């Protein structure tokens, strides 16, 4: 992986620039550059054909000064320790920017789950839990779904955890199915939170959403609800969408529900009939009011940043833009709503799920959604205020808010 595409190097670079602006002391800065704990695990798993395959996985806690580590578990063939480190670091900033009493963590397994049967997925989920159980717990580190992991995978992991520890502890994992202590509203929370932030951003940056258009990459959990809710809550017209399988463009609009149904039936966007085929590269150059990367990291780089023709980029994926690309987007006058603010809706409702688990008392969907709206709106306004006060771009403003909060907690604990 080249250094500029190493997400952890990018995460460290982003912190360095905030640390300089905040005048952080050397020890605090160095502490925040590194995860405080990393666990590498090797897991033998029996496959359906009788063979045994060896899988490699990670669980990283970046910083726990503000509370237990919190962050998803990704299953992906390209997973590396540096991807997990970067994602854990961004979780620290994400929980801080929405002011949750949590730290940042992340997990990953190098694998291609698309090639697995359900039974193989279950055995891998349980093997992973057995391997990392010693560092998890509702007061230590709490996983959730991320790319290619699902509520069903969370359910198997919860069951394995409770079997190993002999007690019911639903708060050890979030994004669970509802009958096992999941929260209403968790499934669409990341996309919904992003749409609430988009509503606020449009007001703040004077972007008229009347007749506005959207191009989106990724129609998984995050992108699917991002598209559906941008259409239904804000009235946006989705004109382009792409994923791993290909893309589609129609200037008259793609009906979001139809597109989502097509993805569910055919495994991806490719072949959607109501438009022209489009590549992922072309998607980023589509003229649209809002561009939404909602798939993987490093998709907007110095190579394609100049081709973007949107007014606002809502980063629902983690780490979609490199620092070099960021600079180009700023020069082009594109408002970038940074990942750890735009996609914080998921962890916010995960936190609500933990609170409900702790009380063993559950909220209504309406309560969850209105609390989510309140939290996301407040977080956006805090970052926007910083952006105006310090005359820095929105990513830097979000870093200034988060890093200052985490640094203060580290100091109060006497760590630095
Ligand atoms: P998902 O597995 O549900 O969906 C992944 C999507 O990315 C799919 O549409 C897939 O086709 C697409 N994709 C994968 N590889 C691609 C490639 N090479 N080119 C184009 N498209 C590709 O995952 P998700 O949960 O929707 O996560 C998407 C992003 O959002 C990730 O960056 C994740 O870290 C971030 N995120 C997720 C959550 C959450 O609650 N699930 C919360 C915050 C951030």
GROMACS .gro file of C-alpha atoms in nm, residues 84-278:
model
  195
   84UNK     CA    1  -0.819  -0.120   1.159
   85UNK     CA    2  -0.588   0.128   1.336
   86UNK     CA    3  -0.720   0.412   1.120
   87UNK     CA    4  -1.082   0.315   1.173
   88UNK     CA    5  -1.027   0.285   1.550
   89UNK     CA    6  -0.866   0.630   1.554
   90UNK     CA    7  -1.156   0.783   1.361
   91UNK     CA    8  -1.395   0.619   1.611
   92UNK     CA    9  -1.224   0.812   1.892
   93UNK     CA   10  -1.289   1.139   1.707
   94UNK     CA   11  -1.641   1.029   1.610
   95UNK     CA   12  -1.761   0.947   1.961
   96UNK     CA   13  -1.604   1.274   2.080
   97UNK     CA   14  -1.758   1.493   1.809
   98UNK     CA   15  -2.109   1.376   1.907
   99UNK     CA   16  -2.007   1.399   2.272
  100UNK     CA   17  -2.077   1.038   2.368
  101UNK     CA   18  -1.910   0.897   2.682
  102UNK     CA   19  -1.715   0.645   2.471
  103UNK     CA   20  -1.371   0.593   2.319
  104UNK     CA   21  -1.266   0.452   1.983
  105UNK     CA   22  -1.209   0.092   1.875
  106UNK     CA   23  -1.236  -0.126   1.568
  107UNK     CA   24  -1.203  -0.489   1.463
  108UNK     CA   25  -1.137  -0.669   1.141
  109UNK     CA   26  -1.101  -1.014   0.989
  110UNK     CA   27  -0.921  -1.071   0.657
  111UNK     CA   28  -1.173  -1.279   0.463
  112UNK     CA   29  -1.420  -1.276   0.178
  113UNK     CA   30  -1.756  -1.343   0.346
  114UNK     CA   31  -1.933  -1.346   0.010
  115UNK     CA   32  -1.778  -1.690  -0.050
  116UNK     CA   33  -1.903  -1.833   0.283
  117UNK     CA   34  -2.215  -2.032   0.369
  118UNK     CA   35  -2.421  -1.918   0.669
  119UNK     CA   36  -2.273  -2.203   0.877
  120UNK     CA   37  -1.919  -2.092   0.788
  121UNK     CA   38  -2.003  -1.732   0.881
  122UNK     CA   39  -2.137  -1.850   1.215
  123UNK     CA   40  -1.823  -2.055   1.290
  124UNK     CA   41  -1.599  -1.758   1.201
  125UNK     CA   42  -1.808  -1.517   1.413
  126UNK     CA   43  -1.784  -1.750   1.713
  127UNK     CA   44  -1.411  -1.815   1.656
  128UNK     CA   45  -1.346  -1.440   1.646
  129UNK     CA   46  -1.539  -1.386   1.970
  130UNK     CA   47  -1.343  -1.665   2.144
  131UNK     CA   48  -1.018  -1.506   2.023
  132UNK     CA   49  -1.095  -1.150   2.139
  133UNK     CA   50  -1.323  -1.213   2.438
  134UNK     CA   51  -1.052  -1.112   2.686
  135UNK     CA   52  -1.048  -0.751   2.561
  136UNK     CA   53  -1.423  -0.702   2.510
  137UNK     CA   54  -1.699  -0.610   2.754
  138UNK     CA   55  -1.955  -0.334   2.795
  139UNK     CA   56  -1.710  -0.148   3.020
  140UNK     CA   57  -1.407  -0.226   2.800
  141UNK     CA   58  -1.472  -0.241   2.426
  142UNK     CA   59  -1.800  -0.287   2.238
  143UNK     CA   60  -1.815  -0.401   1.872
  144UNK     CA   61  -2.091  -0.334   1.615
  145UNK     CA   62  -2.147  -0.411   1.245
  146UNK     CA   63  -1.934  -0.257   0.972
  147UNK     CA   64  -1.857  -0.356   0.611
  148UNK     CA   65  -1.986  -0.710   0.541
  149UNK     CA   66  -2.095  -0.783   0.897
  150UNK     CA   67  -2.462  -0.796   0.993
  151UNK     CA   68  -2.703  -0.809   1.290
  152UNK     CA   69  -2.704  -1.191   1.255
  153UNK     CA   70  -2.324  -1.196   1.294
  154UNK     CA   71  -2.360  -0.972   1.603
  155UNK     CA   72  -2.619  -1.221   1.740
  156UNK     CA   73  -2.381  -1.519   1.707
  157UNK     CA   74  -2.101  -1.319   1.867
  158UNK     CA   75  -2.326  -1.215   2.156
  159UNK     CA   76  -2.432  -1.575   2.210
  160UNK     CA   77  -2.069  -1.692   2.212
  161UNK     CA   78  -1.975  -1.416   2.459
  162UNK     CA   79  -2.262  -1.503   2.693
  163UNK     CA   80  -2.180  -1.875   2.669
  164UNK     CA   81  -1.817  -1.807   2.758
  165UNK     CA   82  -1.895  -1.572   3.047
  166UNK     CA   83  -2.210  -1.744   3.174
  167UNK     CA   84  -2.418  -1.426   3.200
  168UNK     CA   85  -2.661  -1.230   2.985
  169UNK     CA   86  -2.480  -0.915   2.881
  170UNK     CA   87  -2.647  -0.769   2.572
  171UNK     CA   88  -2.455  -0.441   2.605
  172UNK     CA   89  -2.134  -0.614   2.498
  173UNK     CA   90  -2.222  -0.569   2.133
  174UNK     CA   91  -2.453  -0.335   1.940
  175UNK     CA   92  -2.635  -0.357   1.609
  176UNK     CA   93  -2.805  -0.671   1.742
  177UNK     CA   94  -3.137  -0.797   1.608
  178UNK     CA   95  -3.434  -0.648   1.799
  179UNK     CA   96  -3.535  -0.969   1.985
  180UNK     CA   97  -3.184  -0.991   2.136
  181UNK     CA   98  -3.178  -0.637   2.272
  182UNK     CA   99  -3.119  -0.435   1.957
  183UNK     CA  100  -3.248  -0.080   1.941
  184UNK     CA  101  -3.530   0.032   1.719
  185UNK     CA  102  -3.381   0.264   1.458
  186UNK     CA  103  -3.028   0.116   1.463
  187UNK     CA  104  -3.050  -0.030   1.114
  188UNK     CA  105  -3.091   0.300   0.929
  189UNK     CA  106  -2.915   0.516   1.191
  190UNK     CA  107  -2.596   0.593   0.998
  191UNK     CA  108  -2.780   0.694   0.680
  192UNK     CA  109  -3.048   0.881   0.877
  193UNK     CA  110  -2.791   1.069   1.087
  194UNK     CA  111  -2.616   1.164   0.762
  195UNK     CA  112  -2.938   1.300   0.618
  196UNK     CA  113  -3.001   1.510   0.932
  197UNK     CA  114  -2.646   1.649   0.900
  198UNK     CA  115  -2.701   1.715   0.529
  199UNK     CA  116  -3.018   1.912   0.611
  200UNK     CA  117  -2.820   2.129   0.856
  201UNK     CA  118  -2.521   2.164   0.621
  202UNK     CA  119  -2.741   2.282   0.334
  203UNK     CA  120  -2.882   2.555   0.560
  204UNK     CA  121  -2.539   2.654   0.690
  205UNK     CA  122  -2.373   2.664   0.345
  206UNK     CA  123  -2.677   2.818   0.171
  207UNK     CA  124  -2.730   2.525  -0.062
  208UNK     CA  125  -3.084   2.502  -0.191
  209UNK     CA  126  -3.205   2.144  -0.165
  210UNK     CA  127  -3.515   2.221  -0.368
  211UNK     CA  128  -3.470   2.014  -0.686
  212UNK     CA  129  -3.126   1.909  -0.565
  213UNK     CA  130  -2.955   1.593  -0.696
  214UNK     CA  131  -2.738   1.324  -0.541
  215UNK     CA  132  -2.472   1.082  -0.669
  216UNK     CA  133  -2.385   0.798  -0.432
  217UNK     CA  134  -2.121   0.526  -0.415
  218UNK     CA  135  -2.217   0.220  -0.208
  219UNK     CA  136  -2.567   0.092  -0.143
  220UNK     CA  137  -2.491  -0.127   0.154
  221UNK     CA  138  -2.634  -0.059   0.497
  222UNK     CA  139  -2.518   0.302   0.502
  223UNK     CA  140  -2.568   0.403   0.138
  224UNK     CA  141  -2.904   0.231   0.103
  225UNK     CA  142  -3.065   0.431   0.383
  226UNK     CA  143  -2.866   0.741   0.288
  227UNK     CA  144  -3.029   0.729  -0.057
  228UNK     CA  145  -3.378   0.630   0.059
  229UNK     CA  146  -3.394   0.893   0.333
  230UNK     CA  147  -3.232   1.173   0.131
  231UNK     CA  148  -3.512   1.115  -0.118
  232UNK     CA  149  -3.796   1.077   0.134
  233UNK     CA  150  -3.693   1.332   0.401
  234UNK     CA  151  -3.518   1.598   0.192
  235UNK     CA  152  -3.673   1.538  -0.151
  236UNK     CA  153  -3.338   1.485  -0.324
  237UNK     CA  154  -3.329   1.320  -0.666
  238UNK     CA  155  -3.077   1.033  -0.687
  239UNK     CA  156  -2.925   1.062  -1.035
  240UNK     CA  157  -2.624   0.828  -1.007
  241UNK     CA  158  -2.531   0.526  -0.798
  242UNK     CA  159  -2.244   0.279  -0.810
  243UNK     CA  160  -2.107  -0.009  -0.606
  244UNK     CA  161  -1.866  -0.301  -0.634
  245UNK     CA  162  -2.060  -0.441  -0.931
  246UNK     CA  163  -2.093  -0.123  -1.143
  247UNK     CA  164  -2.312   0.184  -1.165
  248UNK     CA  165  -2.606   0.359  -1.323
  249UNK     CA  166  -2.690   0.718  -1.425
  250UNK     CA  167  -3.016   0.888  -1.512
  251UNK     CA  168  -3.045   1.268  -1.513
  252UNK     CA  169  -3.422   1.234  -1.465
  253UNK     CA  170  -3.369   1.044  -1.139
  254UNK     CA  171  -3.344   0.684  -1.021
  255UNK     CA  172  -3.621   0.573  -0.791
  256UNK     CA  173  -3.433   0.492  -0.468
  257UNK     CA  174  -3.663   0.210  -0.351
  258UNK     CA  175  -3.652   0.044  -0.694
  259UNK     CA  176  -3.273   0.066  -0.697
  260UNK     CA  177  -3.245  -0.077  -0.346
  261UNK     CA  178  -3.480  -0.364  -0.440
  262UNK     CA  179  -3.264  -0.435  -0.746
  263UNK     CA  180  -2.949  -0.446  -0.529
  264UNK     CA  181  -3.122  -0.683  -0.285
  265UNK     CA  182  -3.228  -0.914  -0.567
  266UNK     CA  183  -2.915  -0.906  -0.787
  267UNK     CA  184  -2.638  -0.840  -0.533
  268UNK     CA  185  -2.546  -0.499  -0.674
  269UNK     CA  186  -2.632  -0.196  -0.885
  270UNK     CA  187  -2.507  -0.348  -1.214
  271UNK     CA  188  -2.785  -0.423  -1.459
  272UNK     CA  189  -3.037  -0.172  -1.318
  273UNK     CA  190  -3.247  -0.099  -1.621
  274UNK     CA  191  -3.376   0.259  -1.564
  275UNK     CA  192  -3.057   0.439  -1.670
  276UNK     CA  193  -2.720   0.421  -1.845
  277UNK     CA  194  -2.429   0.218  -1.714
  278UNK     CA  195  -2.164   0.417  -1.530
   0.00000   0.00000   0.00000
